[in-house]
Amino acid sequence: MTEKPKVIVVGAGWAGLGATYQLTKQGYDVTLLEAGSQAGGLVAGWKTEKGRSVEAGIHGFWYPYRNIFSLVKELELDPFTPWTRSAQYSPAGLEVESPIFQDLPRLPSPLGTFAYTKFKRLPLSDRLSALPLMYAVVDFDNSDDAWKRYDGITARELFRQYGVSERLYRESFEPMLLVGLFAPGEQCSAAAALGMLYYFILAHQADFDVVWCRGTVGEKIFKPWCDRIKDLGGKILTDRRVSDVQVDNSGKVTGVICGDESFEADAVIFSVGISGMQKIVSSSPALQKRREFRNLMNLGAIDVLAVRLWFDRKIKIPRPSNACFGFDVTTGWTFFDLNALHDEYADETGSVIEVDFYHANQFLPLDNQEIVAIVQKYLASCLPEFEIAKVVDSSVIRLPRAVTHFAPGSYQHLLREITSFPNLYMSGDWIITSHGSWSQEKAYVTGLEAANLVIQQFSHGNMTQILPIESDEPHIQIARSLNQTLRNMAKSLIPNFSLP
């Protein structure tokens, strides 16, 4: 091929940067369009007027993030803290302490997760009520059929059906949903709940171990990554909000329109979140003609609130990352000791605390002072010393419709990587993929998968190697194989008249 294929990538988060990087390495002419003022999307950070670093929430990097860790190694970066311990708090105080699981003798999944986690108040009888749920964990194998089976019911209904005690649900599973899927159980798809819990917690003992960036992800990872992309010849254009695509008579996308500008394309990869994609569809007559793009207007997104507080004194915080529940019925929140996590604040004379609220609808209308007062009150319920500390500076960032809402019944409206346009591909953490990963890792992996689809289309360059998730442990493999055999036998012998 004499002329380099022109690829337009829309959205400069994990997915878009991943696709752009891989294609520029393979010699493609790639232009990355970002609606915001800098690459990184919601994960990037910025400086306040006083020069303090802030970001749209803290993002962890879990043990199973094999592809992101591989990328960071390839870029020769050293952005992460050591593995950290975490805790859970309620208004009653400390509830749960988690160890660093990989440092302990490995037990068959999920025994290590339950044996090594220190529950301060939750009785053993309640914890044992989760055992019948293991059938659903085995039955949900991340296949298309499994998603369709479980997506129609809520996570709360799933746990009720399998006899999970009310206390275990309220004090363990719902808090995980609030900070993992960002919504209460009655608003979460059971399929998404099983997929998320298995990937982050249940598949292997070490999966819950986490590291954090020693500063904003934008500074520590995205900035040097963007520099590498530009060195390879890739173009990154910010403040470019896509409004439509150009389509020829054969149905191929030939260009991307940003207001008065247009960019020629031999292939296009969309790598934006649900809210951003819905805005593009709303302004794009070409996309509105396609059913799958009209249908994604049925999907939802969740409000997030990110608050950073600077205190006048150092407060002793036992663990750097903490999840909290029970303060608001439908809202989960986390708080982080940035003196322990971020290089910038290591020598700060007072504590710097990041507090992130998920499903934060009721907080967004409040003014900043009211929000700061609520946050300090909540922190004082967890660690009383916060009550007498004085807030000397603060940052409040409202993020309406910021993260994907995997609501019951949403699977039928999610897009796949291949669309009805022969040269338009999708990527992002809400795209259907068989890889099995979640969150940032899923976004990055789908960016790599979209890049591979472009490489296949043009037969130009080498396919990118994508690391699979760690295989199921042998006893889970056997259980899933047996379960599938029994399912197939039942299907052949007994007609299925029930609702899926």
Short mmCIF file of C-alpha atoms in Angstrom, two decimals:
data_model
loop_
_atom_site.label_atom_id
_atom_site.label_comp_id
_atom_site.label_asym_id
_atom_site.label_seq_id
_atom_site.Cartn_x
_atom_site.Cartn_y
_atom_site.Cartn_z
CA MET A 1 0.00 0.00 0.00
CA THR A 2 1.65 3.24 -1.11
CA GLU A 3 -0.52 5.73 0.78
CA LYS A 4 -1.03 5.36 4.51
CA PRO A 5 -4.67 4.63 5.47
CA LYS A 6 -6.20 7.61 7.26
CA VAL A 7 -7.84 6.73 10.57
CA ILE A 8 -9.83 9.14 12.72
CA VAL A 9 -10.16 8.20 16.39
CA VAL A 10 -12.75 10.11 18.43
CA GLY A 11 -12.15 10.46 22.17
CA ALA A 12 -8.79 10.58 23.98
CA GLY A 13 -9.36 8.34 27.00
CA TRP A 14 -7.91 4.88 27.55
CA ALA A 15 -9.70 3.42 24.51
CA GLY A 16 -8.90 6.22 22.06
CA LEU A 17 -5.27 6.58 23.11
CA GLY A 18 -4.85 2.80 22.99
CA ALA A 19 -6.20 2.57 19.44
CA THR A 20 -4.20 5.63 18.30
CA TYR A 21 -0.94 4.37 19.77
CA GLN A 22 -1.19 0.92 18.23
CA LEU A 23 -2.12 2.23 14.77
CA THR A 24 0.60 4.89 14.70
CA LYS A 25 3.10 2.17 15.58
CA GLN A 26 1.89 0.24 12.52
CA GLY A 27 2.39 3.19 10.17
CA TYR A 28 -1.17 4.50 9.88
CA ASP A 29 -1.99 8.18 9.43
CA VAL A 30 -3.96 8.68 12.66
CA THR A 31 -5.72 11.80 13.92
CA LEU A 32 -7.18 11.69 17.43
CA LEU A 33 -10.00 14.16 18.07
CA GLU A 34 -10.82 15.12 21.67
CA ALA A 35 -13.78 17.32 22.62
CA GLY A 36 -12.08 18.57 25.80
CA SER A 37 -9.11 20.86 26.21
CA GLN A 38 -6.68 18.03 26.89
CA ALA A 39 -6.25 14.33 26.22
CA GLY A 40 -7.31 11.86 28.89
CA GLY A 41 -11.05 12.37 29.13
CA LEU A 42 -12.42 11.89 32.65
CA VAL A 43 -9.23 10.24 33.87
CA ALA A 44 -6.94 13.23 33.20
CA GLY A 45 -6.27 15.86 35.86
CA TRP A 46 -5.53 19.57 35.81
CA LYS A 47 -4.34 22.45 38.04
CA THR A 48 -6.47 24.86 40.05
CA GLU A 49 -5.89 28.63 39.94
CA LYS A 50 -3.61 28.17 42.97
CA GLY A 51 -1.58 25.56 41.09
CA ARG A 52 -2.87 22.56 43.04
CA SER A 53 -3.44 19.27 41.21
CA VAL A 54 -7.03 18.01 41.01
CA GLU A 55 -8.76 15.35 38.92
CA ALA A 56 -12.19 13.92 38.21
CA GLY A 57 -11.93 11.22 40.84
CA ILE A 58 -9.18 8.79 41.82
CA HIS A 59 -8.73 5.71 39.62
CA GLY A 60 -7.23 2.48 40.93
CA PHE A 61 -5.25 -0.08 38.94
CA TRP A 62 -6.20 -3.58 40.01
CA TYR A 63 -4.11 -6.74 39.87
CA PRO A 64 -5.89 -8.10 36.74
CA TYR A 65 -5.04 -4.98 34.64
CA ARG A 66 -2.46 -6.97 32.67
CA ASN A 67 -2.62 -4.92 29.48
CA ILE A 68 -2.35 -1.53 31.19
CA PHE A 69 0.60 -2.74 33.27
CA SER A 70 2.22 -4.03 30.06
CA LEU A 71 1.70 -0.66 28.37
CA VAL A 72 3.24 1.23 31.30
CA LYS A 73 6.26 -1.07 31.15
CA GLU A 74 6.58 -0.54 27.37
CA LEU A 75 6.49 3.23 27.87
CA GLU A 76 9.18 2.85 30.56
CA LEU A 77 7.10 4.70 33.13
CA ASP A 78 7.06 4.29 36.91
CA PRO A 79 3.73 5.87 37.89
CA PHE A 80 2.37 3.56 40.57
CA THR A 81 2.43 3.21 44.35
CA PRO A 82 3.20 -0.17 45.92
CA TRP A 83 0.20 -2.48 46.46
CA THR A 84 -2.02 -0.89 49.11
CA ARG A 85 -4.41 -2.10 51.81
CA SER A 86 -7.95 -0.78 51.98
CA ALA A 87 -10.85 -0.54 54.42
CA GLN A 88 -14.60 -0.01 54.53
CA TYR A 89 -16.40 2.35 56.89
CA SER A 90 -20.05 2.91 57.82
CA PRO A 91 -21.53 5.56 60.15
CA ALA A 92 -20.81 3.06 62.94
CA GLY A 93 -17.07 3.15 62.15
CA LEU A 94 -14.61 0.65 60.70
CA GLU A 95 -16.36 -2.37 59.15
CA VAL A 96 -13.84 -4.23 56.98
CA GLU A 97 -10.05 -4.40 56.52
CA SER A 98 -8.54 -5.99 53.43
CA PRO A 99 -4.99 -7.35 53.33
CA ILE A 100 -2.65 -7.51 50.37
CA PHE A 101 -3.98 -10.85 49.12
CA GLN A 102 -1.00 -11.85 46.97
CA ASP A 103 1.22 -11.87 50.09
CA LEU A 104 -0.89 -14.62 51.70
CA PRO A 105 -0.99 -18.37 50.88
CA ARG A 106 -3.21 -18.80 47.83
CA LEU A 107 -6.48 -20.59 48.51
CA PRO A 108 -8.94 -21.85 45.86
CA SER A 109 -11.28 -19.11 44.71
CA PRO A 110 -13.22 -17.59 46.44
CA LEU A 111 -12.02 -18.97 49.80
CA GLY A 112 -9.08 -16.58 50.15
CA THR A 113 -11.28 -13.55 49.63
CA PHE A 114 -13.57 -14.56 52.50
CA ALA A 115 -10.94 -16.12 54.78
CA TYR A 116 -8.40 -13.29 54.75
CA THR A 117 -10.74 -10.28 54.74
CA LYS A 118 -11.27 -9.01 58.29
CA PHE A 119 -14.94 -8.27 58.96
CA LYS A 120 -15.28 -6.30 62.20
CA ARG A 121 -19.00 -6.79 62.79
CA LEU A 122 -20.50 -9.01 60.10
CA PRO A 123 -21.33 -12.43 61.63
CA LEU A 124 -20.03 -15.63 60.03
CA SER A 125 -23.60 -16.89 59.55
CA ASP A 126 -24.33 -13.92 57.28
CA ARG A 127 -21.12 -14.43 55.31
CA LEU A 128 -21.96 -18.11 54.78
CA SER A 129 -25.30 -17.12 53.24
CA ALA A 130 -23.33 -16.12 50.12
CA LEU A 131 -22.38 -19.74 49.34
CA PRO A 132 -25.46 -20.55 47.16
CA LEU A 133 -24.62 -17.49 45.06
CA MET A 134 -21.57 -19.39 43.75
CA TYR A 135 -23.90 -21.25 41.36
CA ALA A 136 -24.75 -17.95 39.61
CA VAL A 137 -21.03 -17.05 39.56
CA VAL A 138 -20.29 -20.36 37.81
CA ASP A 139 -23.31 -20.09 35.50
CA PHE A 140 -22.36 -16.57 34.38
CA ASP A 141 -19.45 -17.25 32.00
CA ASN A 142 -19.47 -13.82 30.28
CA SER A 143 -20.95 -15.33 27.12
CA ASP A 144 -23.65 -13.61 25.11
CA ASP A 145 -26.20 -16.17 26.37
CA ALA A 146 -25.20 -15.58 29.99
CA TRP A 147 -25.55 -11.81 29.62
CA LYS A 148 -29.03 -12.25 28.14
CA ARG A 149 -30.02 -14.65 30.96
CA TYR A 150 -29.02 -12.36 33.79
CA ASP A 151 -29.33 -8.85 32.36
CA GLY A 152 -33.10 -8.71 32.73
CA ILE A 153 -33.09 -8.89 36.53
CA THR A 154 -31.60 -6.56 39.11
CA ALA A 155 -28.57 -7.40 41.21
CA ARG A 156 -30.71 -7.02 44.33
CA GLU A 157 -33.19 -9.60 43.01
CA LEU A 158 -30.34 -11.98 42.15
CA PHE A 159 -28.93 -11.88 45.69
CA ARG A 160 -32.43 -12.32 47.15
CA GLN A 161 -33.13 -15.34 44.92
CA TYR A 162 -29.95 -17.06 46.11
CA GLY A 163 -30.68 -16.49 49.80
CA VAL A 164 -28.04 -13.86 50.58
CA SER A 165 -28.87 -12.46 54.02
CA GLU A 166 -30.24 -8.94 54.25
CA ARG A 167 -27.29 -7.85 56.40
CA LEU A 168 -24.65 -9.34 54.07
CA TYR A 169 -26.29 -7.62 51.12
CA ARG A 170 -26.55 -4.27 52.92
CA GLU A 171 -23.05 -4.31 54.44
CA SER A 172 -21.02 -6.10 51.78
CA PHE A 173 -22.54 -6.62 48.33
CA GLU A 174 -24.37 -3.30 47.95
CA PRO A 175 -21.27 -1.27 48.96
CA MET A 176 -19.31 -3.17 46.28
CA LEU A 177 -21.97 -2.32 43.70
CA LEU A 178 -22.04 1.34 44.70
CA VAL A 179 -18.30 1.78 44.12
CA GLY A 180 -17.91 -0.85 41.35
CA LEU A 181 -21.00 -0.24 39.19
CA PHE A 182 -21.75 3.18 40.74
CA ALA A 183 -25.41 2.45 41.54
CA PRO A 184 -27.51 0.63 44.16
CA GLY A 185 -28.40 -3.00 43.56
CA GLU A 186 -31.98 -2.34 42.47
CA GLN A 187 -30.60 -0.21 39.64
CA CYS A 188 -27.83 -2.59 38.49
CA SER A 189 -28.04 -5.41 35.97
CA ALA A 190 -27.43 -8.79 37.62
CA ALA A 191 -25.22 -9.71 34.65
CA ALA A 192 -23.04 -6.65 35.13
CA ALA A 193 -22.87 -7.30 38.87
CA LEU A 194 -21.69 -10.89 38.36
CA GLY A 195 -19.15 -9.85 35.72
CA MET A 196 -17.73 -7.01 37.83
CA LEU A 197 -17.59 -8.99 41.08
CA TYR A 198 -15.95 -11.96 39.39
CA TYR A 199 -13.30 -9.87 37.61
CA PHE A 200 -12.29 -7.71 40.59
CA ILE A 201 -12.89 -9.98 43.57
CA LEU A 202 -13.91 -13.61 43.06
CA ALA A 203 -11.93 -15.10 40.17
CA HIS A 204 -8.54 -15.21 41.88
CA GLN A 205 -7.39 -14.34 45.37
CA ALA A 206 -5.06 -11.51 44.32
CA ASP A 207 -7.55 -9.76 42.02
CA PHE A 208 -8.65 -7.23 44.67
CA ASP A 209 -5.08 -5.95 45.19
CA VAL A 210 -4.68 -2.41 43.86
CA VAL A 211 -2.08 0.26 43.16
CA TRP A 212 -2.68 3.96 42.59
CA CYS A 213 -1.03 6.65 40.49
CA ARG A 214 1.51 8.72 42.45
CA GLY A 215 -0.09 11.82 40.94
CA THR A 216 -2.81 12.48 38.38
CA VAL A 217 -3.15 9.83 35.67
CA GLY A 218 -2.94 12.68 33.15
CA GLU A 219 0.52 13.74 34.30
CA LYS A 220 1.93 10.33 35.17
CA ILE A 221 0.66 8.27 32.20
CA PHE A 222 -1.32 10.17 29.56
CA LYS A 223 1.12 13.06 29.01
CA PRO A 224 4.16 10.85 28.26
CA TRP A 225 1.92 8.49 26.28
CA CYS A 226 0.66 11.37 24.12
CA ASP A 227 4.25 12.54 23.63
CA ARG A 228 5.16 9.04 22.38
CA ILE A 229 2.18 9.05 19.99
CA LYS A 230 3.25 12.43 18.56
CA ASP A 231 6.85 11.21 18.20
CA LEU A 232 5.50 8.33 16.10
CA GLY A 233 3.64 10.75 13.82
CA GLY A 234 0.17 10.63 15.35
CA LYS A 235 -1.85 13.85 15.59
CA ILE A 236 -3.84 14.75 18.73
CA LEU A 237 -6.28 17.63 18.29
CA THR A 238 -8.17 18.95 21.33
CA ASP A 239 -11.32 21.13 21.46
CA ARG A 240 -12.75 19.18 18.51
CA ARG A 241 -16.34 18.15 19.23
CA VAL A 242 -17.62 15.70 16.60
CA SER A 243 -21.05 16.60 15.21
CA ASP A 244 -21.52 14.16 12.31
CA VAL A 245 -19.90 11.67 9.95
CA GLN A 246 -19.83 11.71 6.16
CA VAL A 247 -21.05 8.54 4.43
CA ASP A 248 -20.73 7.63 0.73
CA ASN A 249 -23.25 5.76 -1.43
CA SER A 250 -21.76 2.38 -0.48
CA GLY A 251 -22.33 3.03 3.24
CA LYS A 252 -18.68 3.67 4.11
CA VAL A 253 -17.73 6.52 6.41
CA THR A 254 -15.49 8.91 4.47
CA GLY A 255 -15.00 11.65 7.01
CA VAL A 256 -15.74 13.09 10.44
CA ILE A 257 -17.24 16.55 10.91
CA CYS A 258 -16.42 18.85 13.84
CA GLY A 259 -18.56 21.95 13.39
CA ASP A 260 -17.02 23.80 10.41
CA GLU A 261 -14.09 21.37 10.10
CA SER A 262 -14.05 18.00 8.39
CA PHE A 263 -11.45 15.25 8.49
CA GLU A 264 -11.09 12.65 5.75
CA ALA A 265 -11.11 9.05 6.92
CA ASP A 266 -10.58 5.56 5.55
CA ALA A 267 -11.69 4.20 8.92
CA VAL A 268 -13.15 5.67 12.10
CA ILE A 269 -12.99 4.50 15.72
CA PHE A 270 -15.36 5.99 18.29
CA SER A 271 -13.89 5.88 21.80
CA VAL A 272 -16.20 8.08 23.85
CA GLY A 273 -18.46 7.45 26.83
CA ILE A 274 -22.20 6.94 26.59
CA SER A 275 -23.10 10.58 27.25
CA GLY A 276 -20.62 11.81 24.65
CA MET A 277 -21.82 9.26 22.11
CA GLN A 278 -25.44 10.26 22.67
CA LYS A 279 -24.55 13.91 22.01
CA ILE A 280 -22.90 12.91 18.74
CA VAL A 281 -25.92 10.83 17.68
CA SER A 282 -28.25 13.71 18.58
CA SER A 283 -26.42 15.99 16.13
CA SER A 284 -25.68 13.40 13.42
CA PRO A 285 -28.30 12.64 10.73
CA ALA A 286 -25.99 9.92 9.35
CA LEU A 287 -25.86 8.00 12.64
CA GLN A 288 -29.54 8.54 13.34
CA LYS A 289 -30.36 6.49 10.24
CA ARG A 290 -28.84 3.37 11.88
CA ARG A 291 -30.90 1.45 14.42
CA GLU A 292 -28.03 0.48 16.71
CA PHE A 293 -27.06 4.14 17.15
CA ARG A 294 -30.65 5.22 17.76
CA ASN A 295 -31.04 2.44 20.33
CA LEU A 296 -28.05 3.57 22.38
CA MET A 297 -30.16 6.59 23.34
CA ASN A 298 -31.87 4.13 25.76
CA LEU A 299 -28.69 3.83 27.81
CA GLY A 300 -28.00 5.82 30.95
CA ALA A 301 -25.07 7.35 32.81
CA ILE A 302 -24.39 8.18 36.46
CA ASP A 303 -23.47 11.40 38.25
CA VAL A 304 -20.14 11.60 40.09
CA LEU A 305 -18.88 14.22 42.55
CA ALA A 306 -15.15 14.63 43.23
CA VAL A 307 -14.10 16.69 46.27
CA ARG A 308 -10.50 17.43 47.31
CA LEU A 309 -9.87 18.95 50.75
CA TRP A 310 -6.71 20.47 52.21
CA PHE A 311 -6.66 20.46 56.04
CA ASP A 312 -4.64 22.55 58.49
CA ARG A 313 -3.11 19.51 60.19
CA LYS A 314 -1.97 15.96 59.53
CA ILE A 315 -4.60 13.38 60.43
CA LYS A 316 -3.57 9.78 61.05
CA ILE A 317 -5.32 7.66 58.40
CA PRO A 318 -4.68 3.92 58.83
CA ARG A 319 -5.07 2.96 55.16
CA PRO A 320 -4.68 5.15 52.06
CA SER A 321 -7.86 3.96 50.25
CA ASN A 322 -11.26 3.53 51.86
CA ALA A 323 -14.82 2.78 50.69
CA CYS A 324 -17.85 3.93 52.68
CA PHE A 325 -21.50 2.88 52.84
CA GLY A 326 -24.65 3.56 54.81
CA PHE A 327 -24.40 7.36 54.79
CA ASP A 328 -26.92 7.80 51.95
CA VAL A 329 -29.27 5.07 50.78
CA THR A 330 -28.35 5.13 47.09
CA THR A 331 -24.85 6.63 47.15
CA GLY A 332 -21.44 5.10 47.69
CA TRP A 333 -18.27 7.06 48.35
CA THR A 334 -14.55 6.61 48.77
CA PHE A 335 -11.81 8.63 50.43
CA PHE A 336 -8.08 8.61 49.82
CA ASP A 337 -5.06 9.85 51.77
CA LEU A 338 -3.18 11.74 49.05
CA ASN A 339 -0.24 12.42 51.37
CA ALA A 340 0.40 8.66 51.20
CA LEU A 341 -0.47 8.20 47.51
CA HIS A 342 0.70 11.30 45.60
CA ASP A 343 4.31 12.47 45.43
CA GLU A 344 3.13 16.09 45.25
CA TYR A 345 1.56 15.92 48.72
CA ALA A 346 4.06 13.69 50.53
CA ASP A 347 5.64 16.64 52.41
CA GLU A 348 2.46 18.69 52.86
CA THR A 349 2.08 19.94 56.45
CA GLY A 350 -1.66 19.13 56.50
CA SER A 351 -3.70 16.19 55.23
CA VAL A 352 -4.90 16.24 51.61
CA ILE A 353 -7.98 14.06 51.15
CA GLU A 354 -9.82 13.08 47.97
CA VAL A 355 -13.49 12.12 48.43
CA ASP A 356 -15.44 10.74 45.47
CA PHE A 357 -19.22 10.15 45.47
CA TYR A 358 -20.91 7.81 42.98
CA HIS A 359 -24.59 8.07 42.07
CA ALA A 360 -24.27 11.56 43.51
CA ASN A 361 -27.49 13.01 42.05
CA GLN A 362 -28.67 14.63 45.29
CA PHE A 363 -25.36 16.44 45.90
CA LEU A 364 -24.84 18.16 42.55
CA PRO A 365 -27.37 21.02 43.13
CA LEU A 366 -25.72 22.05 46.44
CA ASP A 367 -23.25 24.91 46.57
CA ASN A 368 -19.59 24.15 47.26
CA GLN A 369 -19.66 25.20 50.92
CA GLU A 370 -22.57 22.87 51.68
CA ILE A 371 -20.80 19.99 49.94
CA VAL A 372 -17.55 20.59 51.83
CA ALA A 373 -19.43 20.67 55.16
CA ILE A 374 -21.18 17.35 54.38
CA VAL A 375 -17.90 15.73 53.33
CA GLN A 376 -16.12 16.81 56.51
CA LYS A 377 -19.01 15.51 58.63
CA TYR A 378 -18.91 12.14 56.85
CA LEU A 379 -15.12 11.91 57.24
CA ALA A 380 -15.47 12.65 60.97
CA SER A 381 -17.89 9.70 61.29
CA CYS A 382 -15.10 7.45 60.01
CA LEU A 383 -12.16 9.12 61.77
CA PRO A 384 -13.19 11.54 64.58
CA GLU A 385 -10.04 13.69 64.24
CA PHE A 386 -11.50 15.19 61.07
CA GLU A 387 -14.10 16.97 63.23
CA ILE A 388 -11.58 19.36 64.80
CA ALA A 389 -9.46 19.88 61.66
CA LYS A 390 -9.98 23.03 59.59
CA VAL A 391 -10.42 22.99 55.81
CA VAL A 392 -7.97 25.55 54.39
CA ASP A 393 -8.66 24.90 50.69
CA SER A 394 -11.04 22.78 48.63
CA SER A 395 -11.95 21.75 45.12
CA VAL A 396 -15.42 20.53 44.11
CA ILE A 397 -15.87 18.96 40.68
CA ARG A 398 -19.37 18.01 39.50
CA LEU A 399 -19.51 15.32 36.83
CA PRO A 400 -23.11 14.83 35.63
CA ARG A 401 -23.72 11.65 33.60
CA ALA A 402 -20.04 10.79 33.82
CA VAL A 403 -19.84 7.00 34.09
CA THR A 404 -21.65 4.09 32.47
CA HIS A 405 -24.86 2.85 34.07
CA PHE A 406 -25.26 -0.90 33.53
CA ALA A 407 -28.98 -0.87 34.26
CA PRO A 408 -31.17 -3.99 34.05
CA GLY A 409 -32.10 -4.57 30.42
CA SER A 410 -29.32 -2.34 29.05
CA TYR A 411 -27.33 -5.14 27.37
CA GLN A 412 -29.61 -5.18 24.32
CA HIS A 413 -28.72 -1.53 23.63
CA LEU A 414 -24.95 -1.72 24.13
CA LEU A 415 -22.91 -1.49 20.94
CA ARG A 416 -20.42 -4.04 19.67
CA GLU A 417 -17.01 -3.19 18.26
CA ILE A 418 -18.18 -3.89 14.69
CA THR A 419 -21.04 -1.67 13.52
CA SER A 420 -23.34 -1.64 10.47
CA PHE A 421 -20.84 0.73 8.83
CA PRO A 422 -18.09 -1.44 7.29
CA ASN A 423 -15.28 0.87 8.43
CA LEU A 424 -16.60 2.36 11.68
CA TYR A 425 -15.61 0.65 14.94
CA MET A 426 -16.48 1.19 18.60
CA SER A 427 -14.41 1.03 21.79
CA GLY A 428 -14.86 1.99 25.43
CA ASP A 429 -15.81 0.50 28.78
CA TRP A 430 -19.47 0.10 27.71
CA ILE A 431 -18.80 -1.82 24.49
CA ILE A 432 -19.60 -5.55 24.30
CA THR A 433 -16.41 -7.63 24.26
CA SER A 434 -15.64 -11.23 25.13
CA HIS A 435 -12.36 -10.31 26.89
CA GLY A 436 -13.89 -10.27 30.38
CA SER A 437 -12.15 -7.19 31.78
CA TRP A 438 -13.82 -4.14 33.34
CA SER A 439 -13.39 -0.40 33.82
CA GLN A 440 -10.11 1.20 32.65
CA GLU A 441 -8.63 -2.12 31.53
CA LYS A 442 -11.74 -2.88 29.46
CA ALA A 443 -11.63 0.55 27.83
CA TYR A 444 -7.97 0.08 26.90
CA VAL A 445 -8.50 -3.49 25.66
CA THR A 446 -11.41 -2.48 23.41
CA GLY A 447 -9.19 0.27 21.97
CA LEU A 448 -6.62 -2.41 21.08
CA GLU A 449 -9.36 -4.63 19.63
CA ALA A 450 -10.65 -1.75 17.47
CA ALA A 451 -7.11 -1.09 16.23
CA ASN A 452 -6.81 -4.78 15.27
CA LEU A 453 -10.07 -4.55 13.30
CA VAL A 454 -8.60 -1.65 11.30
CA ILE A 455 -5.42 -3.64 10.69
CA GLN A 456 -7.55 -6.56 9.47
CA GLN A 457 -9.55 -4.26 7.21
CA PHE A 458 -6.49 -2.90 5.40
CA SER A 459 -4.18 -5.94 5.78
CA HIS A 460 -1.53 -3.44 6.77
CA GLY A 461 0.68 -3.84 9.84
CA ASN A 462 0.89 -6.42 12.60
CA MET A 463 -1.99 -7.27 14.92
CA THR A 464 -1.54 -6.08 18.49
CA GLN A 465 -1.14 -8.80 21.10
CA ILE A 466 -3.87 -8.52 23.73
CA LEU A 467 -3.18 -10.31 26.99
CA PRO A 468 -6.16 -12.44 28.08
CA ILE A 469 -7.44 -12.38 31.62
CA GLU A 470 -6.00 -15.09 33.87
CA SER A 471 -7.69 -18.43 33.27
CA ASP A 472 -10.37 -19.67 35.64
CA GLU A 473 -9.02 -21.88 38.39
CA PRO A 474 -9.37 -25.64 37.66
CA HIS A 475 -12.33 -26.20 39.99
CA ILE A 476 -14.21 -23.30 38.37
CA GLN A 477 -13.41 -24.64 34.88
CA ILE A 478 -14.75 -28.07 35.83
CA ALA A 479 -17.88 -26.58 37.41
CA ARG A 480 -18.56 -24.41 34.34
CA SER A 481 -18.01 -27.29 31.94
CA LEU A 482 -20.38 -29.53 33.92
CA ASN A 483 -22.95 -26.74 34.19
CA GLN A 484 -22.85 -26.13 30.42
CA THR A 485 -23.25 -29.85 29.70
CA LEU A 486 -26.32 -30.00 31.96
CA ARG A 487 -27.72 -26.84 30.36
CA ASN A 488 -27.32 -28.33 26.88
CA MET A 489 -28.98 -31.59 27.95
CA ALA A 490 -31.90 -29.73 29.51
CA LYS A 491 -32.28 -27.59 26.40
CA SER A 492 -32.47 -30.65 24.14
CA LEU A 493 -34.92 -32.53 26.38
CA ILE A 494 -37.15 -29.82 27.79
CA PRO A 495 -38.61 -26.95 25.71
CA ASN A 496 -37.92 -23.60 27.29
CA PHE A 497 -41.15 -21.61 27.57
CA SER A 498 -39.99 -19.33 30.40
CA LEU A 499 -38.95 -15.72 30.05
CA PRO A 500 -35.17 -15.30 29.68
#
